[in-house]
Short mmCIF file of C-alpha atoms in Angstrom, two decimals:
data_model
loop_
_atom_site.label_atom_id
_atom_site.label_comp_id
_atom_site.label_asym_id
_atom_site.label_seq_id
_atom_site.Cartn_x
_atom_site.Cartn_y
_atom_site.Cartn_z
CA MET E 27 -16.12 10.68 -18.15
CA GLU E 28 -15.56 11.58 -14.49
CA LEU E 29 -11.79 11.46 -14.98
CA LEU E 30 -12.06 14.70 -16.96
CA THR E 31 -13.24 16.53 -13.84
CA LEU E 32 -9.63 16.44 -12.64
CA ASP E 33 -7.31 19.10 -14.07
CA PRO E 34 -4.24 18.09 -16.15
CA LEU E 35 -1.73 19.15 -13.47
CA THR E 36 -3.44 16.93 -10.88
CA LEU E 37 -3.37 13.97 -13.26
CA ALA E 38 0.28 14.65 -14.12
CA LEU E 39 1.20 14.68 -10.43
CA ALA E 40 -0.71 11.44 -9.90
CA PHE E 41 1.15 9.91 -12.85
CA GLY E 42 4.58 10.92 -11.53
CA VAL E 43 3.94 9.87 -7.92
CA THR E 44 2.63 6.51 -9.13
CA VAL E 45 5.75 5.83 -11.21
CA ILE E 46 7.93 6.44 -8.16
CA ALA E 47 5.70 4.40 -5.83
CA ALA E 48 5.58 1.44 -8.22
CA GLY E 49 9.35 1.62 -8.64
CA VAL E 50 9.80 1.51 -4.87
CA GLN E 51 7.49 -1.48 -4.48
CA GLY E 52 9.09 -3.29 -7.40
CA THR E 53 12.50 -2.79 -5.79
CA VAL E 54 11.89 -3.60 -2.11
CA GLY E 55 8.59 -5.51 -2.22
CA PHE E 56 6.36 -2.92 -0.54
CA GLY E 57 5.90 0.84 -0.31
CA PHE E 58 3.39 1.65 -3.04
CA GLY E 59 0.70 2.81 -0.63
CA ILE E 60 2.90 4.47 1.96
CA VAL E 61 4.63 6.54 -0.76
CA SER E 62 1.61 7.41 -2.92
CA VAL E 63 -1.48 7.64 -0.69
CA PRO E 64 -0.47 10.45 1.74
CA ILE E 65 0.91 12.59 -1.11
CA LEU E 66 -2.07 12.10 -3.43
CA ILE E 67 -4.66 12.78 -0.73
CA LEU E 68 -2.95 16.13 -0.14
CA VAL E 69 -3.01 16.85 -3.90
CA ASP E 70 -6.69 15.87 -4.27
CA PRO E 71 -8.66 13.58 -1.91
CA ARG E 72 -10.31 11.92 -4.91
CA LEU E 73 -6.96 10.45 -6.00
CA ALA E 74 -6.66 8.05 -3.04
CA PRO E 75 -6.90 5.53 -1.49
CA VAL E 76 -9.23 3.34 -3.60
CA PRO E 77 -7.50 3.90 -6.98
CA GLN E 78 -4.27 2.65 -5.40
CA LEU E 79 -6.01 -0.60 -4.45
CA CYS E 80 -7.19 -1.02 -8.05
CA VAL E 81 -3.78 -0.46 -9.55
CA GLN E 82 -1.88 -2.51 -6.99
CA LEU E 83 -3.67 -5.64 -8.16
CA PRO E 84 -1.89 -5.92 -11.55
CA LEU E 85 1.31 -4.67 -9.90
CA THR E 86 1.34 -7.43 -7.28
CA PHE E 87 0.31 -10.10 -9.80
CA MET E 88 3.24 -9.18 -12.05
CA MET E 89 5.68 -9.05 -9.14
CA LEU E 90 4.50 -12.47 -7.99
CA TYR E 91 4.96 -13.92 -11.47
CA ARG E 92 8.44 -12.42 -11.71
CA GLU E 93 9.64 -14.08 -8.48
CA ARG E 94 7.03 -16.80 -7.97
CA LYS E 95 9.56 -19.48 -6.94
CA HIS E 96 10.45 -17.64 -3.73
CA ALA E 97 7.01 -17.15 -2.11
CA ASP E 98 6.55 -18.36 1.48
CA LEU E 99 3.14 -20.06 1.19
CA ARG E 100 2.78 -21.03 4.85
CA SER E 101 3.29 -17.50 6.13
CA VAL E 102 0.95 -16.02 3.54
CA GLY E 103 -1.74 -18.50 4.61
CA TYR E 104 -1.68 -17.23 8.20
CA MET E 105 -1.63 -13.61 7.02
CA THR E 106 -4.72 -14.26 4.92
CA LEU E 107 -6.46 -15.87 7.90
CA GLY E 108 -5.87 -12.71 9.94
CA ARG E 109 -6.88 -10.49 7.07
CA LEU E 110 -10.52 -11.64 7.09
CA PRO E 111 -11.47 -10.06 10.46
CA GLY E 112 -9.12 -7.14 9.74
CA THR E 113 -11.02 -6.30 6.56
CA ALA E 114 -14.30 -6.49 8.51
CA LEU E 115 -12.92 -3.99 11.04
CA GLY E 116 -11.91 -1.66 8.22
CA MET E 117 -15.46 -1.83 6.85
CA LEU E 118 -16.75 -0.61 10.21
CA LEU E 119 -14.20 2.20 10.60
CA ILE E 120 -14.73 3.60 7.08
CA THR E 121 -17.99 5.25 8.20
CA VAL E 122 -16.18 8.09 10.02
CA PRO E 123 -16.24 11.63 8.47
CA GLU E 124 -13.59 12.57 5.89
CA ALA E 125 -11.57 14.80 8.25
CA ALA E 126 -11.39 12.02 10.82
CA ARG E 127 -10.50 9.54 8.09
CA ASN E 128 -7.61 11.75 6.97
CA GLY E 129 -6.45 11.80 10.57
CA ILE E 130 -6.68 8.00 10.77
CA ILE E 131 -4.71 7.63 7.54
CA GLY E 132 -2.09 10.04 8.88
CA MET E 133 -1.83 8.02 12.09
CA ILE E 134 -1.60 4.74 10.16
CA THR E 135 1.25 6.23 8.13
CA LEU E 136 3.10 7.40 11.24
CA ILE E 137 2.66 4.01 12.90
CA ALA E 138 3.96 2.36 9.73
CA VAL E 139 6.97 4.68 9.71
CA ALA E 140 7.66 3.85 13.36
CA LEU E 141 7.38 0.11 12.70
CA LEU E 142 9.72 0.26 9.73
CA SER E 143 12.20 2.48 11.59
CA THR E 144 12.80 0.01 14.38
CA GLU E 145 15.81 -2.25 14.25
CA ARG E 146 14.03 -4.89 16.28
CA ARG E 147 13.40 -8.16 14.50
CA VAL E 148 9.92 -9.64 14.93
CA ALA E 149 9.81 -13.43 15.02
CA ARG E 150 7.77 -14.91 12.19
CA ASN E 151 5.32 -17.50 13.50
CA ALA E 152 1.62 -18.31 13.23
CA ARG E 153 0.66 -15.75 15.90
CA THR E 154 2.64 -12.79 14.52
CA GLU E 155 1.68 -13.60 10.92
CA THR E 156 -2.02 -13.73 11.78
CA ALA E 157 -1.75 -10.47 13.74
CA ALA E 158 0.08 -8.78 10.86
CA GLY E 159 -2.66 -9.92 8.49
CA PHE E 160 -5.34 -8.52 10.83
CA PHE E 161 -3.79 -5.07 11.17
CA GLY E 162 -2.79 -5.04 7.50
CA GLY E 163 -6.35 -5.87 6.44
CA ALA E 164 -7.87 -3.05 8.48
CA ALA E 165 -5.26 -0.53 7.31
CA ASP E 166 -5.61 -1.61 3.68
CA TYR E 167 -9.38 -1.11 3.68
CA LEU E 168 -9.05 2.35 5.17
CA SER E 169 -5.93 3.64 3.46
CA ALA E 170 -4.48 1.15 0.92
CA MET E 171 -1.43 0.98 3.23
CA GLY E 172 -1.61 -2.53 4.61
CA GLY E 173 1.98 -3.44 3.78
CA PRO E 174 4.10 -2.29 6.76
CA PRO E 175 2.83 -4.83 9.35
CA LEU E 176 3.59 -7.61 6.85
CA ALA E 177 6.91 -6.13 5.71
CA LEU E 178 8.06 -5.92 9.33
CA LEU E 179 8.09 -9.74 9.48
CA TYR E 180 10.44 -9.97 6.50
CA LYS E 181 13.05 -7.37 7.46
CA GLU E 182 15.84 -9.95 7.68
CA ASP E 183 14.91 -12.05 4.63
CA ALA E 184 16.45 -12.02 1.17
CA GLY E 185 14.99 -9.64 -1.43
CA PRO E 186 13.36 -12.32 -3.66
CA THR E 187 11.59 -13.93 -0.67
CA VAL E 188 10.33 -10.55 0.55
CA ARG E 189 9.06 -9.45 -2.86
CA ALA E 190 7.41 -12.77 -3.76
CA SER E 191 5.79 -13.42 -0.37
CA LEU E 192 4.47 -9.88 0.03
CA ALA E 193 3.23 -9.86 -3.57
CA LEU E 194 1.21 -13.03 -2.91
CA ALA E 195 -0.14 -11.70 0.40
CA PHE E 196 -1.04 -8.36 -1.20
CA SER E 197 -2.71 -10.01 -4.20
CA VAL E 198 -5.03 -12.08 -2.02
CA GLY E 199 -5.62 -9.22 0.41
CA ILE E 200 -6.43 -6.61 -2.23
CA VAL E 201 -9.03 -8.91 -3.81
CA MET E 202 -10.65 -9.22 -0.37
CA THR E 203 -10.50 -5.47 0.25
CA LEU E 204 -11.92 -4.51 -3.14
CA GLY E 205 -14.63 -7.14 -2.75
CA GLY E 206 -15.58 -5.66 0.62
CA ARG E 207 -15.67 -2.14 -0.83
CA VAL E 208 -17.89 -3.21 -3.73
CA VAL E 209 -20.30 -5.05 -1.41
CA ARG E 210 -20.47 -2.12 0.99
CA GLY E 211 -20.75 0.53 -1.73
CA ASP E 212 -17.39 2.17 -0.96
CA PHE E 213 -16.29 2.04 -4.60
CA ALA E 214 -17.10 4.86 -7.04
CA ALA E 215 -16.89 5.01 -10.83
CA LEU E 216 -14.13 7.63 -10.55
CA ASP E 217 -12.05 5.17 -8.50
CA LEU E 218 -12.17 2.71 -11.39
CA TRP E 219 -11.31 5.33 -14.02
CA LEU E 220 -8.39 6.59 -11.95
CA GLY E 221 -7.21 3.03 -11.39
CA LEU E 222 -7.21 2.42 -15.14
CA PHE E 223 -5.41 5.72 -15.77
CA LEU E 224 -2.71 4.80 -13.26
CA VAL E 225 -2.01 1.38 -14.78
CA VAL E 226 0.48 2.86 -17.27
CA PRO E 227 2.65 4.70 -14.69
CA THR E 228 2.46 1.63 -12.46
CA LEU E 229 3.79 -0.63 -15.20
CA LEU E 230 6.45 1.97 -16.03
CA GLY E 231 7.59 2.08 -12.40
CA LEU E 232 7.69 -1.72 -12.20
CA TRP E 233 9.74 -1.88 -15.40
CA LEU E 234 12.20 0.70 -14.04
CA SER E 235 12.60 -1.37 -10.87
CA ARG E 236 14.46 -3.97 -12.93
CA TYR E 237 17.37 -1.54 -12.97
CA THR E 238 17.18 -0.56 -9.29
CA ILE E 239 16.94 -4.01 -7.66
CA GLY E 240 20.25 -4.67 -5.91
CA ARG E 241 21.47 -1.11 -6.52
CA VAL E 242 19.37 1.27 -4.46
CA GLU E 243 17.56 -1.03 -2.04
CA GLY E 244 18.59 -1.14 1.59
CA ARG E 245 19.03 1.63 4.15
CA PRO E 246 19.21 4.70 1.82
CA MET E 247 15.93 3.87 0.08
CA ARG E 248 14.20 2.89 3.31
CA LEU E 249 15.29 6.15 4.96
CA SER E 250 13.99 8.18 2.01
CA ILE E 251 10.63 6.39 2.14
CA LEU E 252 10.31 7.00 5.87
CA ILE E 253 11.16 10.72 5.64
CA ILE E 254 8.75 11.42 2.77
CA SER E 255 5.95 9.33 4.27
CA GLY E 256 6.40 10.81 7.73
CA ALA E 257 6.26 14.38 6.41
CA CYS E 258 3.08 13.65 4.43
CA ALA E 259 1.51 11.94 7.44
CA LEU E 260 2.12 15.03 9.58
CA ALA E 261 0.60 17.20 6.86
CA LEU E 262 -2.49 14.96 6.76
CA LEU E 263 -2.86 15.17 10.53
CA ALA E 264 -2.57 18.97 10.38
CA LYS E 265 -5.21 19.05 7.65
CA ALA E 266 -7.53 16.87 9.73
CA ILE E 267 -7.10 19.02 12.85
CA PHE E 268 -7.11 22.50 11.33
#
């Protein structure tokens, strides 16, 4: 089993980071990729980003079921429409060397941090929703971090609407991204084994989020996410350059 080629400490770190990332996403509706991917790539490049796509699928399905009455179907439809060409763009960009790809992922993370740091409210309409889907699709294929462009549209909405709508958009989008990776051959056996291994910490993090919803969401959590993600993004860029 290829999973055994990873040492126990690496797997333990992946387990712990995944619990935290799933707890964040279960609480605020997004954040799994932006918390886990930059950290895990620094730990071992084999840990990300494809395993995070695998494990986000059951995570988003369960989140959608939990708050299914609050999903914004119209907005998700436009996001999905934009996601099709965005995924195609990601399939083209994935051919770059690993060092350049790490740099791209670092830049995507920094852009995501910048987007989520702004206090400006982006109007939600067909044009912005389609554009968010496009950029989210490309980022998701490359880095499993397609959430920030979508989350930016829901900054002013109530928690249940954010979590349900993003869960639906992510569920559809991840199926498209994984399908593209399988067709193109960008999906290894180790990715599947790691995805299966990370299901347990993902479910644990989602379960823990039941106790954090309404308690730790808001500015403190968002600030923590941005600081951690920004630091990891800078480390990835340094690794790509030096």
